PDB file of C-alpha atoms in Angstrom:
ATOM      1  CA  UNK G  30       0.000   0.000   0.000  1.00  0.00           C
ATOM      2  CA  UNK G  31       1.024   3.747  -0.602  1.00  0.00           C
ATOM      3  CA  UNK G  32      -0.170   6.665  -0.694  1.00  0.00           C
ATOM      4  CA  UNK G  33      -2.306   6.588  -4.053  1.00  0.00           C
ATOM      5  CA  UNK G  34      -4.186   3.755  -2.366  1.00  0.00           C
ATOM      6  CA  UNK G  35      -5.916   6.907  -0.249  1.00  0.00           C
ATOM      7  CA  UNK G  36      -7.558   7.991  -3.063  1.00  0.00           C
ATOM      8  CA  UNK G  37     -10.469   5.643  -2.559  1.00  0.00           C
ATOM      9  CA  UNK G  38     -10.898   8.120   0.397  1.00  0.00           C
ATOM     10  CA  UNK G  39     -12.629  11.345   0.756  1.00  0.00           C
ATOM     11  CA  UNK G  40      -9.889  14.394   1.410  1.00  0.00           C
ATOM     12  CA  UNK G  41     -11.274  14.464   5.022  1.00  0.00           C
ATOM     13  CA  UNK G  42     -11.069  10.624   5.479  1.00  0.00           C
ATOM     14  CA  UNK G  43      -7.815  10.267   4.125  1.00  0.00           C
ATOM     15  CA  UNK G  44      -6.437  13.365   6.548  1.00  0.00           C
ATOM     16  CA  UNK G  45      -8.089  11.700   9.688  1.00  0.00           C
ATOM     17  CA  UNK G  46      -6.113   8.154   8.321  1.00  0.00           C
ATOM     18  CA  UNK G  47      -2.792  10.069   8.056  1.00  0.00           C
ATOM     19  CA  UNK G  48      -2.604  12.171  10.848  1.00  0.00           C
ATOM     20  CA  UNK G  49      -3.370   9.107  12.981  1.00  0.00           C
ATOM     21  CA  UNK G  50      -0.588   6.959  11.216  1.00  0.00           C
ATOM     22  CA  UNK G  51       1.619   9.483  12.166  1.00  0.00           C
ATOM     23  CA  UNK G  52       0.714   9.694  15.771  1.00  0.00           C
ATOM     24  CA  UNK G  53       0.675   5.920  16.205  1.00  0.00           C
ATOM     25  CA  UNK G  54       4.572   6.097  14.818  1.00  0.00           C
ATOM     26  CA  UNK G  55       5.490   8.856  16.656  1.00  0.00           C
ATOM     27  CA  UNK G  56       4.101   7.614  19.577  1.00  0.00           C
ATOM     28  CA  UNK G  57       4.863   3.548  18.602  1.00  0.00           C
ATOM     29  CA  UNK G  58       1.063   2.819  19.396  1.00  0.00           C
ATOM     30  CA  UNK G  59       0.291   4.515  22.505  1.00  0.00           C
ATOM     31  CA  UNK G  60      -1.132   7.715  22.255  1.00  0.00           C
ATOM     32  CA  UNK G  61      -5.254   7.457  22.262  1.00  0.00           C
ATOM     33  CA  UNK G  62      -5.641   9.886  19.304  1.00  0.00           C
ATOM     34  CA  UNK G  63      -4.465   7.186  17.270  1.00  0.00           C
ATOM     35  CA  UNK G  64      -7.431   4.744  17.309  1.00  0.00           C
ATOM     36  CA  UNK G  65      -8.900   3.361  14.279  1.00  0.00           C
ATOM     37  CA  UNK G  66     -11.769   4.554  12.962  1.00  0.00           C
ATOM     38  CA  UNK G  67     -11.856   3.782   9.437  1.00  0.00           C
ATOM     39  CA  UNK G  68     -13.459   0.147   8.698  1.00  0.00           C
ATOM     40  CA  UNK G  69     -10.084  -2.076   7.840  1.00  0.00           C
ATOM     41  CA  UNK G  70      -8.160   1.039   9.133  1.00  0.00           C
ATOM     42  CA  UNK G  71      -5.737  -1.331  11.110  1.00  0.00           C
ATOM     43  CA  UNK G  72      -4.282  -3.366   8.309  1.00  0.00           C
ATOM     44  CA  UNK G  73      -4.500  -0.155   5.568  1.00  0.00           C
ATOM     45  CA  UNK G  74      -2.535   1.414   8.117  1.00  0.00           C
ATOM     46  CA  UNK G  75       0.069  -1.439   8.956  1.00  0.00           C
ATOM     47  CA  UNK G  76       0.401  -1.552   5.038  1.00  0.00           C
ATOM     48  CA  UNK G  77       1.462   2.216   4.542  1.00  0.00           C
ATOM     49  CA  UNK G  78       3.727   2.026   7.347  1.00  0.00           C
ATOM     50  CA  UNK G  79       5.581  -0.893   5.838  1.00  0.00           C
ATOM     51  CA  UNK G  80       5.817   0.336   2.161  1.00  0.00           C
ATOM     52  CA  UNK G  81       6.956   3.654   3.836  1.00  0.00           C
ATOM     53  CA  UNK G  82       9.566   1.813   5.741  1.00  0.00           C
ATOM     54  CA  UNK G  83      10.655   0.172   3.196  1.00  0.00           C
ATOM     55  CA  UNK G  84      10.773   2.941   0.483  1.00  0.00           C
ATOM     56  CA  UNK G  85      12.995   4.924   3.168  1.00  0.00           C
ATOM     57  CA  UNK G  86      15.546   2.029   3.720  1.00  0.00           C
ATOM     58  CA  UNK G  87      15.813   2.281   0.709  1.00  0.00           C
ATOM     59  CA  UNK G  88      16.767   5.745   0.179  1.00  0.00           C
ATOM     60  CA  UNK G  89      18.389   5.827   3.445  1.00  0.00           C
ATOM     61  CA  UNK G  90      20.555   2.234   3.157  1.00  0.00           C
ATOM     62  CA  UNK G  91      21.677   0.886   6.312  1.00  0.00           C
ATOM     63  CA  UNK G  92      20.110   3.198   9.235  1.00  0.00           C
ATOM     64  CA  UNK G  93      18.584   2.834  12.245  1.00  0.00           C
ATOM     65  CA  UNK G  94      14.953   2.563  12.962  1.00  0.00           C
ATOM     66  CA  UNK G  95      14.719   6.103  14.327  1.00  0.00           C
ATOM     67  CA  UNK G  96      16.567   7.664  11.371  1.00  0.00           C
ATOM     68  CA  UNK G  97      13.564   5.392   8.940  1.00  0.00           C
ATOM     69  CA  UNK G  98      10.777   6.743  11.217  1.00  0.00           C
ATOM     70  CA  UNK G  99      11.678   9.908  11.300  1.00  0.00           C
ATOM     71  CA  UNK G 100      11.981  10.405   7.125  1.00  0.00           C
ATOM     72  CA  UNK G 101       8.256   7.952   7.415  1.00  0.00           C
ATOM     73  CA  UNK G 102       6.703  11.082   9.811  1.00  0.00           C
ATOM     74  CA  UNK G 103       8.166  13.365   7.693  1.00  0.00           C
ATOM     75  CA  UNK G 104       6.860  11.973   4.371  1.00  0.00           C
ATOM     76  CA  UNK G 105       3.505  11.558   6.334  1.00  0.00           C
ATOM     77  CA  UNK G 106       3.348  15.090   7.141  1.00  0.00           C
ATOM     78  CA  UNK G 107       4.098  16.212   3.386  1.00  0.00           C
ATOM     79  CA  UNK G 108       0.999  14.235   2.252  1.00  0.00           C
ATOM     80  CA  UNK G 109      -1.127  15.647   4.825  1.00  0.00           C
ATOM     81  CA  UNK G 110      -0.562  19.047   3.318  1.00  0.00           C
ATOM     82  CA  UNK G 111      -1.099  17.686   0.239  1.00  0.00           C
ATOM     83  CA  UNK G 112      -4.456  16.240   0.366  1.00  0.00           C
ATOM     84  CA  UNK G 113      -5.611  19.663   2.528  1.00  0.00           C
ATOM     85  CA  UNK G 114      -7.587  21.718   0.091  1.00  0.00           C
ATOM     86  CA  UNK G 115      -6.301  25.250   0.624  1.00  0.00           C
ATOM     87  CA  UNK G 116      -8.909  27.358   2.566  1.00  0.00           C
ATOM     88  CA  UNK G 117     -11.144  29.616  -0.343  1.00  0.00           C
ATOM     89  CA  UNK G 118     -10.567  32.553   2.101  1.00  0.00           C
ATOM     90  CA  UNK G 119     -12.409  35.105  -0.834  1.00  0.00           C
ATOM     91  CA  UNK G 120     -15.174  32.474  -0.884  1.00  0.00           C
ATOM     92  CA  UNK G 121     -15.548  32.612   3.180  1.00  0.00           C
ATOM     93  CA  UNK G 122     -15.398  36.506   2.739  1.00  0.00           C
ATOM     94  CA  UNK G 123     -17.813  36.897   0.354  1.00  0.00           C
ATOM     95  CA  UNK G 124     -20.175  34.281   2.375  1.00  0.00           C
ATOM     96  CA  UNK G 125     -19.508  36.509   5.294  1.00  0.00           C
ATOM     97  CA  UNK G 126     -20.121  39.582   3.584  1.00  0.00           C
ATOM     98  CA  UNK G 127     -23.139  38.195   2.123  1.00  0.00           C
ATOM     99  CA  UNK G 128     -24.529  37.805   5.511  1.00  0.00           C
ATOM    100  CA  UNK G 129     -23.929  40.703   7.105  1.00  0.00           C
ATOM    101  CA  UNK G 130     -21.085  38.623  10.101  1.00  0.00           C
ATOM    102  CA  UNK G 131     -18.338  40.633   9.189  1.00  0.00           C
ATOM    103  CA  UNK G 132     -17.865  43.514  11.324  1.00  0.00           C
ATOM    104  CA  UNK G 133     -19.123  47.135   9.305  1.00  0.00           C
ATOM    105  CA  UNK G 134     -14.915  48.345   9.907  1.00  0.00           C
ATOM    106  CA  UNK G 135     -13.728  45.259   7.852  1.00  0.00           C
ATOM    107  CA  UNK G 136     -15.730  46.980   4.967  1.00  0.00           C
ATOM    108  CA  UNK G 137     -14.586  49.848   2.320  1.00  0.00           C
ATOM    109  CA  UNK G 138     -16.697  52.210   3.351  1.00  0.00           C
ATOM    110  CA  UNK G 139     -17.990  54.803   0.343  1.00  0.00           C
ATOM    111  CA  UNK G 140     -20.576  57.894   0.236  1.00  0.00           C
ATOM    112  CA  UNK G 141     -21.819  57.641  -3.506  1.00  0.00           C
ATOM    113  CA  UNK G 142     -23.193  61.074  -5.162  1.00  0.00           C
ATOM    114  CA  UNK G 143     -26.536  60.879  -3.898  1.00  0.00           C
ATOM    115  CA  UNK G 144     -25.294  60.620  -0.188  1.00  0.00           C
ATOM    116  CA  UNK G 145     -23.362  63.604  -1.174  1.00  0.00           C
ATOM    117  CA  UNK G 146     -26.375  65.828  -2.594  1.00  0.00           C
ATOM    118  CA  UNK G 147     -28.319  64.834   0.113  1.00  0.00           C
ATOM    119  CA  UNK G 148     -25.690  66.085   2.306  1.00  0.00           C
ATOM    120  CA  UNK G 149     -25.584  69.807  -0.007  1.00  0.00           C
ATOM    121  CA  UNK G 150     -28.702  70.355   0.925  1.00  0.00           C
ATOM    122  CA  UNK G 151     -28.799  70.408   4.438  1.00  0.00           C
ATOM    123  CA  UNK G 152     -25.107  72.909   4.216  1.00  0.00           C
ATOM    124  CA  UNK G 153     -23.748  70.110   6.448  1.00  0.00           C
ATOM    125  CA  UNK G 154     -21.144  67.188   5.990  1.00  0.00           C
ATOM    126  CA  UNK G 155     -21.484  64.462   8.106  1.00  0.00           C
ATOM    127  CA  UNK G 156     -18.823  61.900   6.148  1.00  0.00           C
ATOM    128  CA  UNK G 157     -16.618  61.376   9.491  1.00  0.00           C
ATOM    129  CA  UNK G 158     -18.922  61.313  12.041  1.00  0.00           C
ATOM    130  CA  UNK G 159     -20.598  58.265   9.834  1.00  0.00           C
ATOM    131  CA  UNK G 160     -17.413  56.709   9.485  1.00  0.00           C
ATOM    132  CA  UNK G 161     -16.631  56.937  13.191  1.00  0.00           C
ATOM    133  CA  UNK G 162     -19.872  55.134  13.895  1.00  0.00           C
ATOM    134  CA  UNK G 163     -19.416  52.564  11.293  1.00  0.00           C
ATOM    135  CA  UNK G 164     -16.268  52.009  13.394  1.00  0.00           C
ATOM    136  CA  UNK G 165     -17.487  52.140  17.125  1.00  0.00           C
ATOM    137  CA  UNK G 166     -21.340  52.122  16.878  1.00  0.00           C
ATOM    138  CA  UNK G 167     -22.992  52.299  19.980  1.00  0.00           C
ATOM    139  CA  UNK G 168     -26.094  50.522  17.980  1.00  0.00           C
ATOM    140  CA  UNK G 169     -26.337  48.450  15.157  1.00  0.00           C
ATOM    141  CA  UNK G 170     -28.748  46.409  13.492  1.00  0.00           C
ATOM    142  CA  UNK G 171     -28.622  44.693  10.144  1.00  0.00           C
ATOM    143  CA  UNK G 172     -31.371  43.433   7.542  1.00  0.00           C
ATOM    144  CA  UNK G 173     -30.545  40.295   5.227  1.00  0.00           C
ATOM    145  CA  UNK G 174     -31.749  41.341   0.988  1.00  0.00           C
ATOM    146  CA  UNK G 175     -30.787  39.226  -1.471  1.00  0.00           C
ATOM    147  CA  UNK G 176     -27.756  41.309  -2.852  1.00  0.00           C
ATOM    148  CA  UNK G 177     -26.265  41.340   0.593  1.00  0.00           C
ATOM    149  CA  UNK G 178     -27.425  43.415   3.966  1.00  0.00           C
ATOM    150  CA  UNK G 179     -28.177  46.461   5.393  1.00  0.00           C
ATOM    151  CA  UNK G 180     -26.842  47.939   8.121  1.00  0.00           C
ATOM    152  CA  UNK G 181     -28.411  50.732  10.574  1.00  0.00           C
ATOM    153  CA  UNK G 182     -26.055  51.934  13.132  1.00  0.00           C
ATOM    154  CA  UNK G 183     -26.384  54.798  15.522  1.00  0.00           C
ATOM    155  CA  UNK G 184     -24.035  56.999  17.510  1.00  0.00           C
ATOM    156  CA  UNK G 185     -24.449  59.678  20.050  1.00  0.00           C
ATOM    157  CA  UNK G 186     -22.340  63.182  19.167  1.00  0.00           C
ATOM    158  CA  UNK G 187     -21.628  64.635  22.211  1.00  0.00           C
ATOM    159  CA  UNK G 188     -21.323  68.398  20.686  1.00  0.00           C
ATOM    160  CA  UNK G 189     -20.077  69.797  24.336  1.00  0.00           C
ATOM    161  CA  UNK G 190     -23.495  72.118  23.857  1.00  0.00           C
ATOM    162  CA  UNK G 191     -27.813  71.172  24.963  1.00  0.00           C
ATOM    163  CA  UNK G 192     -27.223  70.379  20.939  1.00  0.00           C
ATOM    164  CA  UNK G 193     -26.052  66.890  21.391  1.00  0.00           C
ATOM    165  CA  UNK G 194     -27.701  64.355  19.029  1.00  0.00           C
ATOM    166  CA  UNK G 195     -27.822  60.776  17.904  1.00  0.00           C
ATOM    167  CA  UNK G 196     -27.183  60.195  14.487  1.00  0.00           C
ATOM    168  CA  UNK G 197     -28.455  57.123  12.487  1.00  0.00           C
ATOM    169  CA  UNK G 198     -26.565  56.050   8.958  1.00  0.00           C
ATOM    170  CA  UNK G 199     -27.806  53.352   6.648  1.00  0.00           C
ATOM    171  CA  UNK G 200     -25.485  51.507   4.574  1.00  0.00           C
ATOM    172  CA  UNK G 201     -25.653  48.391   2.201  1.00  0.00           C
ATOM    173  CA  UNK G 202     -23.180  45.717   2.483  1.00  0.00           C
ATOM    174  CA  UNK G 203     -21.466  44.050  -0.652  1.00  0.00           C
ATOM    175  CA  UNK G 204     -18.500  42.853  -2.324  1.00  0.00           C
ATOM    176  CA  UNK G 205     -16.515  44.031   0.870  1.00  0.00           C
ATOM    177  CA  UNK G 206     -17.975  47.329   0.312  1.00  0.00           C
ATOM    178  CA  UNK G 207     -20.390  49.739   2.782  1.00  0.00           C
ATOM    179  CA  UNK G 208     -22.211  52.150   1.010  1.00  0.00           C
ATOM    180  CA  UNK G 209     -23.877  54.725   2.463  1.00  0.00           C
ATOM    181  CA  UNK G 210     -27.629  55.458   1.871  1.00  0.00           C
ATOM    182  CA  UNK G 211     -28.120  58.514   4.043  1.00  0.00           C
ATOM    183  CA  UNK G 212     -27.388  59.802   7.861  1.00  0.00           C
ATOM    184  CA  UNK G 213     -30.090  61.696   9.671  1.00  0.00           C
ATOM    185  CA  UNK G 214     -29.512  63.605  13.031  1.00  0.00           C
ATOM    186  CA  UNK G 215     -32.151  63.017  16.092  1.00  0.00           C
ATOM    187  CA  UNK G 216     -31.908  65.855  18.506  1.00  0.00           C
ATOM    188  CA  UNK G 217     -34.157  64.311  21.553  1.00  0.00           C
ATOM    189  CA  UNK G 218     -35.402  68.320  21.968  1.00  0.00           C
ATOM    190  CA  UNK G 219     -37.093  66.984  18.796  1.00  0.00           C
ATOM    191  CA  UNK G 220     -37.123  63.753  18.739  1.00  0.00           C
ATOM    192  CA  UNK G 221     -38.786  61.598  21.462  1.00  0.00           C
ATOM    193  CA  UNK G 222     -36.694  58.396  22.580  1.00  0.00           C
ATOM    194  CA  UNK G 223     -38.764  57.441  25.199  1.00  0.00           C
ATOM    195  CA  UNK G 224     -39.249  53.540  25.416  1.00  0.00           C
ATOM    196  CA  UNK G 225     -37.345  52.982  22.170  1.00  0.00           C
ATOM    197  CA  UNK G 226     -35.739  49.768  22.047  1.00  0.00           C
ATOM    198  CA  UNK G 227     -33.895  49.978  18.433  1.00  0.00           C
ATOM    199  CA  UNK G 228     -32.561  51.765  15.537  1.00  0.00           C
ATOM    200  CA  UNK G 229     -36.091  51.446  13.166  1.00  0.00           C
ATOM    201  CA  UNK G 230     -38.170  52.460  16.677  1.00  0.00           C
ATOM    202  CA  UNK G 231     -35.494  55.704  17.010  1.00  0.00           C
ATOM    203  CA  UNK G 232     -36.457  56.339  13.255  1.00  0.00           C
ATOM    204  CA  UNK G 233     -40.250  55.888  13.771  1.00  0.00           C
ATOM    205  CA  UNK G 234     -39.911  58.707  15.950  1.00  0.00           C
ATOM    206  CA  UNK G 235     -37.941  60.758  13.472  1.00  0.00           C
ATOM    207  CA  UNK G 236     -40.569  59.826  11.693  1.00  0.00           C
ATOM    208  CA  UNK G 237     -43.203  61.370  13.828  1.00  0.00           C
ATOM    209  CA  UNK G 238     -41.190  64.210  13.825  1.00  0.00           C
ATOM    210  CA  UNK G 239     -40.023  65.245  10.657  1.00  0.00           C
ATOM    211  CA  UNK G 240     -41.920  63.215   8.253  1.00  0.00           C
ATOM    212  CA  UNK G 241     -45.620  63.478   6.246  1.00  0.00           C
ATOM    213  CA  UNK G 242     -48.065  60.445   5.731  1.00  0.00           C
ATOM    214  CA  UNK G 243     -47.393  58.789   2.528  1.00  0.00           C
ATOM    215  CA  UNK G 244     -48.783  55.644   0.707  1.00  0.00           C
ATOM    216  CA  UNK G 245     -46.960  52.459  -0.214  1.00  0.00           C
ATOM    217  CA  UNK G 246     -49.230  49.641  -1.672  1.00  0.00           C
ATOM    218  CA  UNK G 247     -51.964  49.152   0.330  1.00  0.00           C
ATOM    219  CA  UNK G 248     -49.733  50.690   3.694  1.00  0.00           C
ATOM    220  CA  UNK G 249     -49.965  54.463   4.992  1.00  0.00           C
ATOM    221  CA  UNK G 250     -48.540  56.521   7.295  1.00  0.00           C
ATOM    222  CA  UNK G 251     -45.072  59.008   8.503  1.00  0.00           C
ATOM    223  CA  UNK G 252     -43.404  55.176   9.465  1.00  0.00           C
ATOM    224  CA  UNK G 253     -44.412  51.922   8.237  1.00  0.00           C
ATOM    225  CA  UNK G 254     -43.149  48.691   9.511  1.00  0.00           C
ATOM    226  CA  UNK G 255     -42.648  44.788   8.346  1.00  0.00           C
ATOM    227  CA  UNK G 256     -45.849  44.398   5.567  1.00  0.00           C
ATOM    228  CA  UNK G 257     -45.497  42.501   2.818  1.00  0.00           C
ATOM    229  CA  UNK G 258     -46.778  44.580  -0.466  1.00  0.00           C
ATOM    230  CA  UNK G 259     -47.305  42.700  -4.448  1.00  0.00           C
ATOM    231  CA  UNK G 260     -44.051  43.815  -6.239  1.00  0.00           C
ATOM    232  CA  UNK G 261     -43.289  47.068  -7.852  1.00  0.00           C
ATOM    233  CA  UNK G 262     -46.184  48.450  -5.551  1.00  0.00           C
ATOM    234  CA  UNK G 263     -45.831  52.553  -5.920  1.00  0.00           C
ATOM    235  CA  UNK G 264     -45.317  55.160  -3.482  1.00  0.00           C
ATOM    236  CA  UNK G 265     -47.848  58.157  -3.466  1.00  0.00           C
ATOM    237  CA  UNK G 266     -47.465  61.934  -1.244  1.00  0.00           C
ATOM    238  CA  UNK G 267     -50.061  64.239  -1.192  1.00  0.00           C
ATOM    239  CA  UNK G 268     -47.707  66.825  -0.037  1.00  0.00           C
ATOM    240  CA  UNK G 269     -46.337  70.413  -1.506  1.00  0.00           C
ATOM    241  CA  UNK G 270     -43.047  69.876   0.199  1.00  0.00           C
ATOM    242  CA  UNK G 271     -39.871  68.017  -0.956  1.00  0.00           C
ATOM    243  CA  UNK G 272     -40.398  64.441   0.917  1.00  0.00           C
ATOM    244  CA  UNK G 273     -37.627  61.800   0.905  1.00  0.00           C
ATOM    245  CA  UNK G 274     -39.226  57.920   1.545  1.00  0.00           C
ATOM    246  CA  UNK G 275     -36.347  55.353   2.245  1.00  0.00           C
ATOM    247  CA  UNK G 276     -37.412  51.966   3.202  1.00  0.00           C
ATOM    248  CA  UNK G 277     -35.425  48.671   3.710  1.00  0.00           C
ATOM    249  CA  UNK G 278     -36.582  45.618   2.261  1.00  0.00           C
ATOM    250  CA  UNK G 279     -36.331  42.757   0.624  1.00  0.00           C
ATOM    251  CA  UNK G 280     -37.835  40.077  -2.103  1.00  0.00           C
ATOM    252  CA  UNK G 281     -39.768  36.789  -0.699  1.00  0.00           C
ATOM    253  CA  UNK G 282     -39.645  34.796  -3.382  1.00  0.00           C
ATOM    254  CA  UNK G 283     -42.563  32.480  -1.616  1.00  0.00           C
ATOM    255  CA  UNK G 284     -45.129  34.911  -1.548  1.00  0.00           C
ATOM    256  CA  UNK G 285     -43.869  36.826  -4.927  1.00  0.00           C
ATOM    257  CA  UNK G 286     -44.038  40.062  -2.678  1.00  0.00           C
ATOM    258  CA  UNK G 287     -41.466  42.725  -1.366  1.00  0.00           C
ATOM    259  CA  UNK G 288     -41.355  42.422   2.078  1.00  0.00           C
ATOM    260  CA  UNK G 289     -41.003  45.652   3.507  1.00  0.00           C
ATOM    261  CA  UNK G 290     -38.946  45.601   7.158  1.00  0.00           C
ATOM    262  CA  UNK G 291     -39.700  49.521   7.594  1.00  0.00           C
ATOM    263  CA  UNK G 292     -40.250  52.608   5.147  1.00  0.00           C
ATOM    264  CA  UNK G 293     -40.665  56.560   6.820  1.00  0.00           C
ATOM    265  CA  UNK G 294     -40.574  59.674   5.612  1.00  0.00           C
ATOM    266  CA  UNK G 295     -38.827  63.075   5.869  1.00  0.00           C
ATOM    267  CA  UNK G 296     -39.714  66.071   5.256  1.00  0.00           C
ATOM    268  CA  UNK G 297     -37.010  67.895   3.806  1.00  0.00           C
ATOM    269  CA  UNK G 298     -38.171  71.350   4.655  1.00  0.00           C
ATOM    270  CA  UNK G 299     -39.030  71.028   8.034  1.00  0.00           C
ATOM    271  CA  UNK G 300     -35.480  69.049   7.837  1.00  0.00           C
ATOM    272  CA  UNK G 301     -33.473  71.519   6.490  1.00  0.00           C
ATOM    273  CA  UNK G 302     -34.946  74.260   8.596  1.00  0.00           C
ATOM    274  CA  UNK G 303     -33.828  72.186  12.038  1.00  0.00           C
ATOM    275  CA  UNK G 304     -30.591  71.586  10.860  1.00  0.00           C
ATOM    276  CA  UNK G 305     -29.802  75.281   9.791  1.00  0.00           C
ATOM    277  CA  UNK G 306     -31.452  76.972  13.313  1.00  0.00           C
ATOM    278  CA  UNK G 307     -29.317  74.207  15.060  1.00  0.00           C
ATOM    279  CA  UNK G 308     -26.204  75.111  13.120  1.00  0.00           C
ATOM    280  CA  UNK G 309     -26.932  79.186  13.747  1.00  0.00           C
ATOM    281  CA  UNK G 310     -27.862  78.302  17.467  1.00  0.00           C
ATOM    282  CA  UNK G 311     -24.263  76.343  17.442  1.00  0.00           C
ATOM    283  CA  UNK G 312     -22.211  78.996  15.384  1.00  0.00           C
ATOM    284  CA  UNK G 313     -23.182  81.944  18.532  1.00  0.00           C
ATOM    285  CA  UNK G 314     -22.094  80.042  20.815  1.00  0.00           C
ATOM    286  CA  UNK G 315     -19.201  79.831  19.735  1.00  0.00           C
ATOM    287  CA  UNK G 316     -18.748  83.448  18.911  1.00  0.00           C
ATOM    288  CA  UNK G 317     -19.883  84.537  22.473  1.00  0.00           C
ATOM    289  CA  UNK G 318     -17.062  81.878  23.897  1.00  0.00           C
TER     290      UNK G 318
END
């Protein structure tokens, strides 16, 4: 017997076989690890060890034992690296990625052009405070879709004024990547967080806040949360003022219906106006210190 005799074995079966060959010679029979397990796994391996023996004598001529053992281990070892299927570390990655394990600072993290216009309109830039709580979130919270996750994660910003408030980003995870959808800042002067419990109740309140009732299928309201609506179903505002709806969702294939996890609204006047008195409130207080 030799070592293309293992091929009748699966690549996990035949590691198992050699690493406990090499632990009964190494150990000349008494270490416990090397128990058979294999049907016939006594005489396969009584038959490798004595081709192996006899290939090294051999090589080796007229040694001792030890010196014939010690090329068998090594041989041994060689073919258990051999039959060990490299890891597919991308593979793993992009499993892990996929489902949303990884953590967000193992990501690329990007702010794509509407993040960016959506940050021009407010007269704000909020790039490294999002970054900062991609990397130490105080909160986070992700949703499985089937082109990868998405991630909610909040932060408080302690601005050293009353004016401290806790932002909220959403990204989507893929292909190693986190892209930012938007950031919104909850100030709890205007924002209620009374018994909320997690990232989509802190938005619902946003929600309450800032946003208008809009229609989504068959759904309505400022904040809707898990339906399940017939595909392609359209939103509808009856509203004069710019409204932004983002919702996070995903595809059942089962029901052939977008299942919708949460949706809200903001209203980007009533928005923009908080931000900028905030920002002017924040800018004379700094003059007067």
């Amino acid at each position: 017997m030799d070592f293309e005799s293992l091929t009748n074995l699966s690549r996990l079966q035949a590691q198992g076989f050699l690493a406990r060959a090499g632990l009964y010679l190494s150990s000349d029979g008494t270490n416990p690890a090397a128990k058979s397990v294999l049907d016939n796994e006594d005489n396969m391996r009584a038959e490798l060890l004595s081709s192996l023996r006899q290939r090294a004598r051999s090589r080796l001529g007229n040694a001792r034992l030890e010196e014939v053992d010690k090329l068998v281990e090594e041989w041994i070892d060689e073919q258990i690296e051999a039959v060990s299927e490299k890891p597919d570390e991308e593979a793993a990655l992009e499993r892990l990625t996929r489902d949303g394990v990884l953590p967000l600072d193992a990501y690329t993290l990007e702010f794509g052009e509407q993040y960016l216009r959506s940050q021009a309109r407010f007269s704000i830039d909020d790039r490294a405070l999002v970054a900062e709580a991609t990397r130490h979130p105080d909160f986070e919270e992700q949703f499985q879709n089937p082109n990868g996750s998405v991630s909610l994660v909040g932060k408080w910003v302690n601005t050293g004024t009353p004016d401290a408030f806790f932002l909220i980003a959403t990204l989507t995870l893929a292909d190693r990547k986190s892209s930012v959808i938007g950031s919104w800042r909850l100030y709890p002067r205007d924002v209620s967080f009374l018994h909320v419990h997690s990232l989509p109740d802190a938005l619902e309140r946003f929600a309450l806040a800032f946003g208008v009732d809009f229609q989504m299928g068959t759904e309505r309201g400022k904040f809707i949360r898990h339906a399940y609506l017939p595909v392609g179903s359209k939103i509808s505002i009856a509203h004069s003022d710019e409204v932004e709806v983002s919702s996070i969702a995903r595809f059942d294939q089962p029901s052939n219906s977008t299942e919708i996890y949460f949706a809200f609204s903001v209203n980007i006047d009533r928005y923009r106006k908080m931000l900028q008195r905030r920002t002017k409130r924040h800018q004379q207080r700094n003059e007067r210190n």
